[in-house]
Short mmCIF file of C-alpha atoms in Angstrom, two decimals:
data_model
loop_
_atom_site.label_atom_id
_atom_site.label_comp_id
_atom_site.label_asym_id
_atom_site.label_seq_id
_atom_site.Cartn_x
_atom_site.Cartn_y
_atom_site.Cartn_z
CA UNK G 8 62.37 82.79 133.31
CA UNK G 9 61.65 86.27 131.93
CA UNK G 10 61.86 86.59 128.16
CA UNK G 11 62.44 89.72 126.11
CA UNK G 12 58.70 89.73 125.22
CA UNK G 13 57.84 90.22 128.89
CA UNK G 14 60.15 93.20 129.37
CA UNK G 15 59.44 96.87 128.80
CA UNK G 16 61.61 98.88 126.48
CA UNK G 17 63.35 100.51 129.44
CA UNK G 18 64.02 97.14 131.08
CA UNK G 19 65.40 95.72 127.86
CA UNK G 20 67.65 98.73 127.31
CA UNK G 21 68.95 98.39 130.85
CA UNK G 22 69.67 94.71 130.30
CA UNK G 23 71.57 95.37 127.07
CA UNK G 24 73.53 98.13 128.84
CA UNK G 25 74.45 95.68 131.62
CA UNK G 26 75.72 93.11 129.11
CA UNK G 27 77.74 95.82 127.33
CA UNK G 28 79.32 96.92 130.59
CA UNK G 29 80.21 93.29 131.30
CA UNK G 30 82.15 93.09 128.06
CA UNK G 31 79.62 91.21 125.92
CA UNK G 32 80.22 92.38 122.40
CA UNK G 33 78.37 89.81 120.25
CA UNK G 34 74.84 88.54 120.89
CA UNK G 35 74.30 86.63 117.63
CA UNK G 36 76.29 84.30 115.40
CA UNK G 37 77.78 85.51 112.15
CA UNK G 38 75.54 83.15 110.14
CA UNK G 39 72.01 81.93 111.00
CA UNK G 40 71.80 78.67 112.93
CA UNK G 41 68.59 76.61 113.16
CA UNK G 42 68.68 75.51 116.76
CA UNK G 43 65.36 73.66 116.46
CA UNK G 44 66.82 71.50 113.68
CA UNK G 45 69.92 70.88 115.78
CA UNK G 46 67.79 69.68 118.67
CA UNK G 47 65.75 67.42 116.38
CA UNK G 48 68.94 65.89 114.97
CA UNK G 49 70.31 65.24 118.46
CA UNK G 50 67.06 63.57 119.54
CA UNK G 51 66.94 61.42 116.38
CA UNK G 52 70.55 60.35 116.96
CA UNK G 53 69.71 59.19 120.45
CA UNK G 54 66.68 57.15 119.18
CA UNK G 55 68.60 55.34 116.37
CA UNK G 56 70.50 52.79 118.45
CA UNK G 57 67.27 51.65 120.20
CA UNK G 58 65.32 51.52 116.96
CA UNK G 59 68.12 49.51 115.25
CA UNK G 60 68.18 46.98 118.11
CA UNK G 61 64.42 46.30 117.92
CA UNK G 62 64.03 46.13 114.09
CA UNK G 63 67.15 44.22 113.04
CA UNK G 64 66.88 40.46 112.81
CA UNK G 65 69.71 37.88 113.04
CA UNK G 66 71.56 37.46 109.76
CA UNK G 67 70.09 40.54 108.15
CA UNK G 68 71.74 43.88 107.78
CA UNK G 69 69.99 46.96 109.04
CA UNK G 70 68.66 49.40 106.47
CA UNK G 71 70.99 52.30 105.86
CA UNK G 72 70.09 55.27 107.95
CA UNK G 73 68.99 58.44 106.29
CA UNK G 74 70.56 61.44 107.93
CA UNK G 75 68.88 64.78 107.96
CA UNK G 76 71.01 67.57 106.55
CA UNK G 77 72.87 69.34 109.34
CA UNK G 78 72.23 72.98 110.00
CA UNK G 79 75.01 75.23 108.74
CA UNK G 80 77.58 76.11 111.36
CA UNK G 81 79.21 79.51 111.67
CA UNK G 82 82.75 79.73 110.40
CA UNK G 83 85.31 79.88 113.25
CA UNK G 84 86.63 83.35 113.89
CA UNK G 85 90.34 83.84 113.44
CA UNK G 86 92.15 84.23 116.72
CA UNK G 87 93.25 87.79 117.33
CA UNK G 88 96.98 88.31 117.69
CA UNK G 89 97.61 89.22 121.32
CA UNK G 90 100.59 91.37 122.15
CA UNK G 91 102.13 90.30 125.50
CA UNK G 92 103.40 93.31 127.49
CA UNK G 93 107.21 93.23 127.82
CA UNK G 94 110.16 95.56 127.90
CA UNK G 95 110.39 95.51 124.11
CA UNK G 96 106.86 96.93 123.85
CA UNK G 97 107.72 99.61 126.40
CA UNK G 98 110.70 100.61 124.33
CA UNK G 99 108.58 100.82 121.19
CA UNK G 100 105.97 102.92 122.99
CA UNK G 101 108.68 105.27 124.25
CA UNK G 102 110.15 105.67 120.80
CA UNK G 103 106.74 106.30 119.23
CA UNK G 104 105.84 108.89 121.89
CA UNK G 105 109.17 110.74 121.74
CA UNK G 106 109.00 110.91 117.97
CA UNK G 107 105.73 112.88 118.08
CA UNK G 108 106.22 116.61 117.94
CA UNK G 109 102.54 117.61 118.20
CA UNK G 110 99.41 116.19 119.83
CA UNK G 111 98.09 115.26 116.34
CA UNK G 112 101.25 113.30 115.64
CA UNK G 113 100.96 111.68 119.09
CA UNK G 114 97.34 110.74 118.38
CA UNK G 115 98.41 109.08 115.14
CA UNK G 116 101.20 107.21 116.95
CA UNK G 117 98.85 105.89 119.64
CA UNK G 118 96.23 104.79 117.10
CA UNK G 119 98.94 102.98 115.10
CA UNK G 120 100.58 101.34 118.09
CA UNK G 121 100.00 97.61 118.37
CA UNK G 122 102.19 96.66 121.26
CA UNK G 123 99.56 96.63 124.00
CA UNK G 124 97.16 93.73 124.33
CA UNK G 125 94.38 96.05 125.63
CA UNK G 126 93.95 97.37 122.10
CA UNK G 127 92.81 93.99 120.79
CA UNK G 128 89.65 93.95 122.92
CA UNK G 129 88.80 97.64 122.92
CA UNK G 130 86.41 99.15 120.46
CA UNK G 131 87.96 102.66 120.43
CA UNK G 132 91.27 104.39 121.06
CA UNK G 133 90.43 107.22 123.43
CA UNK G 134 92.77 110.17 123.11
CA UNK G 135 92.94 113.68 124.59
CA UNK G 136 90.17 116.09 123.65
CA UNK G 137 89.55 119.76 124.45
CA UNK G 138 91.73 122.82 124.36
CA UNK G 139 95.47 122.05 124.69
CA UNK G 140 96.23 125.75 124.83
CA UNK G 141 94.18 126.28 128.01
CA UNK G 142 97.03 125.29 130.30
CA UNK G 143 94.66 122.95 132.19
CA UNK G 144 94.67 119.15 132.05
CA UNK G 145 92.20 116.75 133.64
CA UNK G 146 93.34 113.13 133.56
CA UNK G 147 91.31 110.02 134.49
CA UNK G 148 92.36 106.38 134.70
CA UNK G 149 91.12 104.35 131.71
CA UNK G 150 88.12 104.52 129.38
CA UNK G 151 84.78 103.24 130.72
CA UNK G 152 82.26 101.24 128.67
CA UNK G 153 80.55 104.54 127.72
CA UNK G 154 83.90 106.03 126.72
CA UNK G 155 84.76 102.99 124.58
CA UNK G 156 81.41 103.17 122.77
CA UNK G 157 81.56 106.92 122.23
CA UNK G 158 85.30 107.11 121.54
CA UNK G 159 85.69 110.00 123.99
CA UNK G 160 86.83 110.29 127.54
CA UNK G 161 84.32 110.95 130.34
CA UNK G 162 81.10 109.99 128.60
CA UNK G 163 77.89 108.76 130.26
CA UNK G 164 76.81 109.65 133.82
CA UNK G 165 80.34 110.07 135.12
CA UNK G 166 81.06 112.49 132.30
CA UNK G 167 77.87 114.44 133.09
CA UNK G 168 78.94 114.78 136.73
CA UNK G 169 82.42 115.90 135.65
CA UNK G 170 80.83 118.62 133.55
CA UNK G 171 79.03 119.87 136.63
CA UNK G 172 82.23 119.75 138.71
CA UNK G 173 84.10 121.78 136.13
CA UNK G 174 81.27 124.24 135.78
CA UNK G 175 81.33 124.84 139.52
CA UNK G 176 84.86 126.34 139.17
CA UNK G 177 84.17 128.14 135.91
CA UNK G 178 85.53 125.59 133.46
CA UNK G 179 84.04 123.38 130.77
CA UNK G 180 85.35 120.34 128.93
CA UNK G 181 85.90 122.56 125.92
CA UNK G 182 88.19 124.92 127.94
CA UNK G 183 90.43 122.16 129.39
CA UNK G 184 92.19 119.16 127.94
CA UNK G 185 90.56 115.87 129.02
CA UNK G 186 92.60 112.67 128.81
CA UNK G 187 93.10 109.20 130.31
CA UNK G 188 96.20 107.38 131.45
CA UNK G 189 95.21 104.27 129.42
CA UNK G 190 93.86 104.85 125.91
CA UNK G 191 92.06 101.51 125.63
CA UNK G 192 89.29 100.07 127.84
CA UNK G 193 90.45 96.91 129.70
CA UNK G 194 88.10 93.87 129.29
CA UNK G 195 85.30 94.00 131.86
CA UNK G 196 86.66 97.27 133.26
CA UNK G 197 89.36 95.44 135.12
CA UNK G 198 92.33 97.48 136.44
CA UNK G 199 95.25 97.57 133.97
CA UNK G 200 98.21 95.33 134.92
CA UNK G 201 101.56 96.85 135.81
CA UNK G 202 103.09 95.88 132.43
CA UNK G 203 100.10 97.39 130.56
CA UNK G 204 100.44 100.62 132.52
CA UNK G 205 104.17 100.70 131.77
CA UNK G 206 103.47 100.47 128.06
CA UNK G 207 100.93 103.32 128.13
CA UNK G 208 103.11 105.59 130.37
CA UNK G 209 105.20 107.15 127.54
CA UNK G 210 102.05 108.28 125.72
CA UNK G 211 100.38 110.14 128.59
CA UNK G 212 103.68 111.61 129.80
CA UNK G 213 104.31 112.87 126.27
CA UNK G 214 100.86 114.48 126.23
CA UNK G 215 101.74 116.44 129.35
CA UNK G 216 105.17 117.35 127.97
CA UNK G 217 103.71 118.68 124.73
CA UNK G 218 100.84 120.62 126.42
CA UNK G 219 102.91 122.05 129.31
CA UNK G 220 99.89 122.68 131.51
CA UNK G 221 99.94 125.10 134.40
CA UNK G 222 98.16 122.47 136.58
CA UNK G 223 96.89 118.93 136.27
CA UNK G 224 93.85 117.51 138.00
CA UNK G 225 94.08 113.72 138.56
CA UNK G 226 90.89 111.71 139.06
CA UNK G 227 90.72 108.48 141.05
CA UNK G 228 92.87 105.96 142.81
CA UNK G 229 94.62 104.52 139.76
CA UNK G 230 95.58 107.87 138.31
CA UNK G 231 96.92 109.21 141.63
CA UNK G 232 99.03 106.08 142.18
CA UNK G 233 100.24 106.14 138.59
CA UNK G 234 101.66 109.65 138.90
CA UNK G 235 102.43 109.91 142.61
CA UNK G 236 103.52 106.33 143.28
CA UNK G 237 102.71 104.29 146.39
CA UNK G 238 99.72 102.18 147.17
CA UNK G 239 97.62 104.66 149.15
CA UNK G 240 93.90 105.32 148.48
CA UNK G 241 92.61 108.48 146.92
CA UNK G 242 91.52 109.62 150.37
CA UNK G 243 95.13 109.68 151.53
CA UNK G 244 96.53 111.22 148.29
CA UNK G 245 93.88 113.80 147.45
CA UNK G 246 94.11 117.51 148.17
CA UNK G 247 97.91 117.72 148.18
CA UNK G 248 99.89 119.39 145.46
CA UNK G 249 102.81 117.35 144.09
CA UNK G 250 105.18 117.66 141.15
CA UNK G 251 104.60 115.43 138.09
CA UNK G 252 107.83 114.85 136.18
CA UNK G 253 107.39 114.23 132.42
CA UNK G 254 110.48 114.30 130.32
CA UNK G 255 112.21 117.63 130.80
CA UNK G 256 109.11 119.21 132.43
CA UNK G 257 107.66 119.10 135.89
CA UNK G 258 104.08 120.34 136.40
CA UNK G 259 102.01 120.68 139.62
CA UNK G 260 99.25 118.11 140.06
CA UNK G 261 96.50 117.52 142.59
CA UNK G 262 94.32 114.42 142.97
CA UNK G 263 90.65 114.13 143.78
CA UNK G 264 87.89 111.56 143.70
CA UNK G 265 86.77 110.27 140.29
CA UNK G 266 83.16 111.23 139.33
CA UNK G 267 82.23 107.54 139.26
CA UNK G 268 83.30 107.26 142.91
CA UNK G 269 81.19 110.25 143.76
CA UNK G 270 78.16 108.64 142.09
CA UNK G 271 78.48 105.65 144.42
CA UNK G 272 79.53 107.67 147.51
CA UNK G 273 77.78 111.10 147.33
CA UNK G 274 78.97 111.91 150.90
CA UNK G 275 82.45 112.39 149.45
CA UNK G 276 81.41 115.36 147.31
CA UNK G 277 82.45 117.77 150.01
CA UNK G 278 86.06 116.46 149.76
CA UNK G 279 86.02 116.80 146.01
CA UNK G 280 84.63 120.31 146.28
CA UNK G 281 87.56 121.34 148.51
CA UNK G 282 90.01 119.89 145.99
CA UNK G 283 88.32 121.71 143.11
CA UNK G 284 88.57 125.00 144.98
CA UNK G 285 92.29 124.43 145.50
CA UNK G 286 92.64 123.65 141.85
CA UNK G 287 90.83 126.81 140.88
CA UNK G 288 92.98 128.92 143.21
CA UNK G 289 96.15 127.43 141.70
CA UNK G 290 94.97 128.50 138.22
CA UNK G 291 94.45 132.01 139.56
CA UNK G 292 90.82 133.12 139.73
#
């Protein structure tokens, strides 16, 4: 077994990053616990029956046992209230989204919304960032572990690659509006369920309705299916312009591979480059 003392700083940092990606949030108890004392108490408890049997004589009572003080135990954490996705929650989300007249009001509504169970396990609420007046939106699926820690969409390695992709067509994250379909990271980076996606739909559609972008770039399988429908893969849905209906508005959108997919399959970068060129041509220049 390798202990922390045998690991380099880089190896230890990589291990902690792995645990964080797996959804481990707490590595220590809230109050100190003496595990050595606990083990000694357990061993002493196992030895008492045997010792009592050998020392007690007929007709005499065994001497009262002296118990060692038990180590303090951490107080139980109160169970978090979990909101079960249902039609009532969808209605609440739709009302909150439609009541927002600006992006700032919508951000406040999303941060105050408690009808989605994903919020109970996420560290951050990830909302749109960038320039809403640019007329360009880039939408990903849901926050990653890096996004959840930083509180911003497209952080970490995937975000760095997205920066390079945007720069290749003359854009930056400051000159577009970056957002995600789901504002809260699902536990363990699992895909959101259909009810969870239904609850979050009014918020992202209201973002598009308020911004009225000239074009929307959708990243990844989940995002393309969310807006285009169907069960196809990103390879069958990418590179084709389709209309995205949001309230009273319909905006053109095109899907391409998510930067994280390109990190694991670099051979697909040629496909993403073709999509980016089509996106740039639609913007005009």
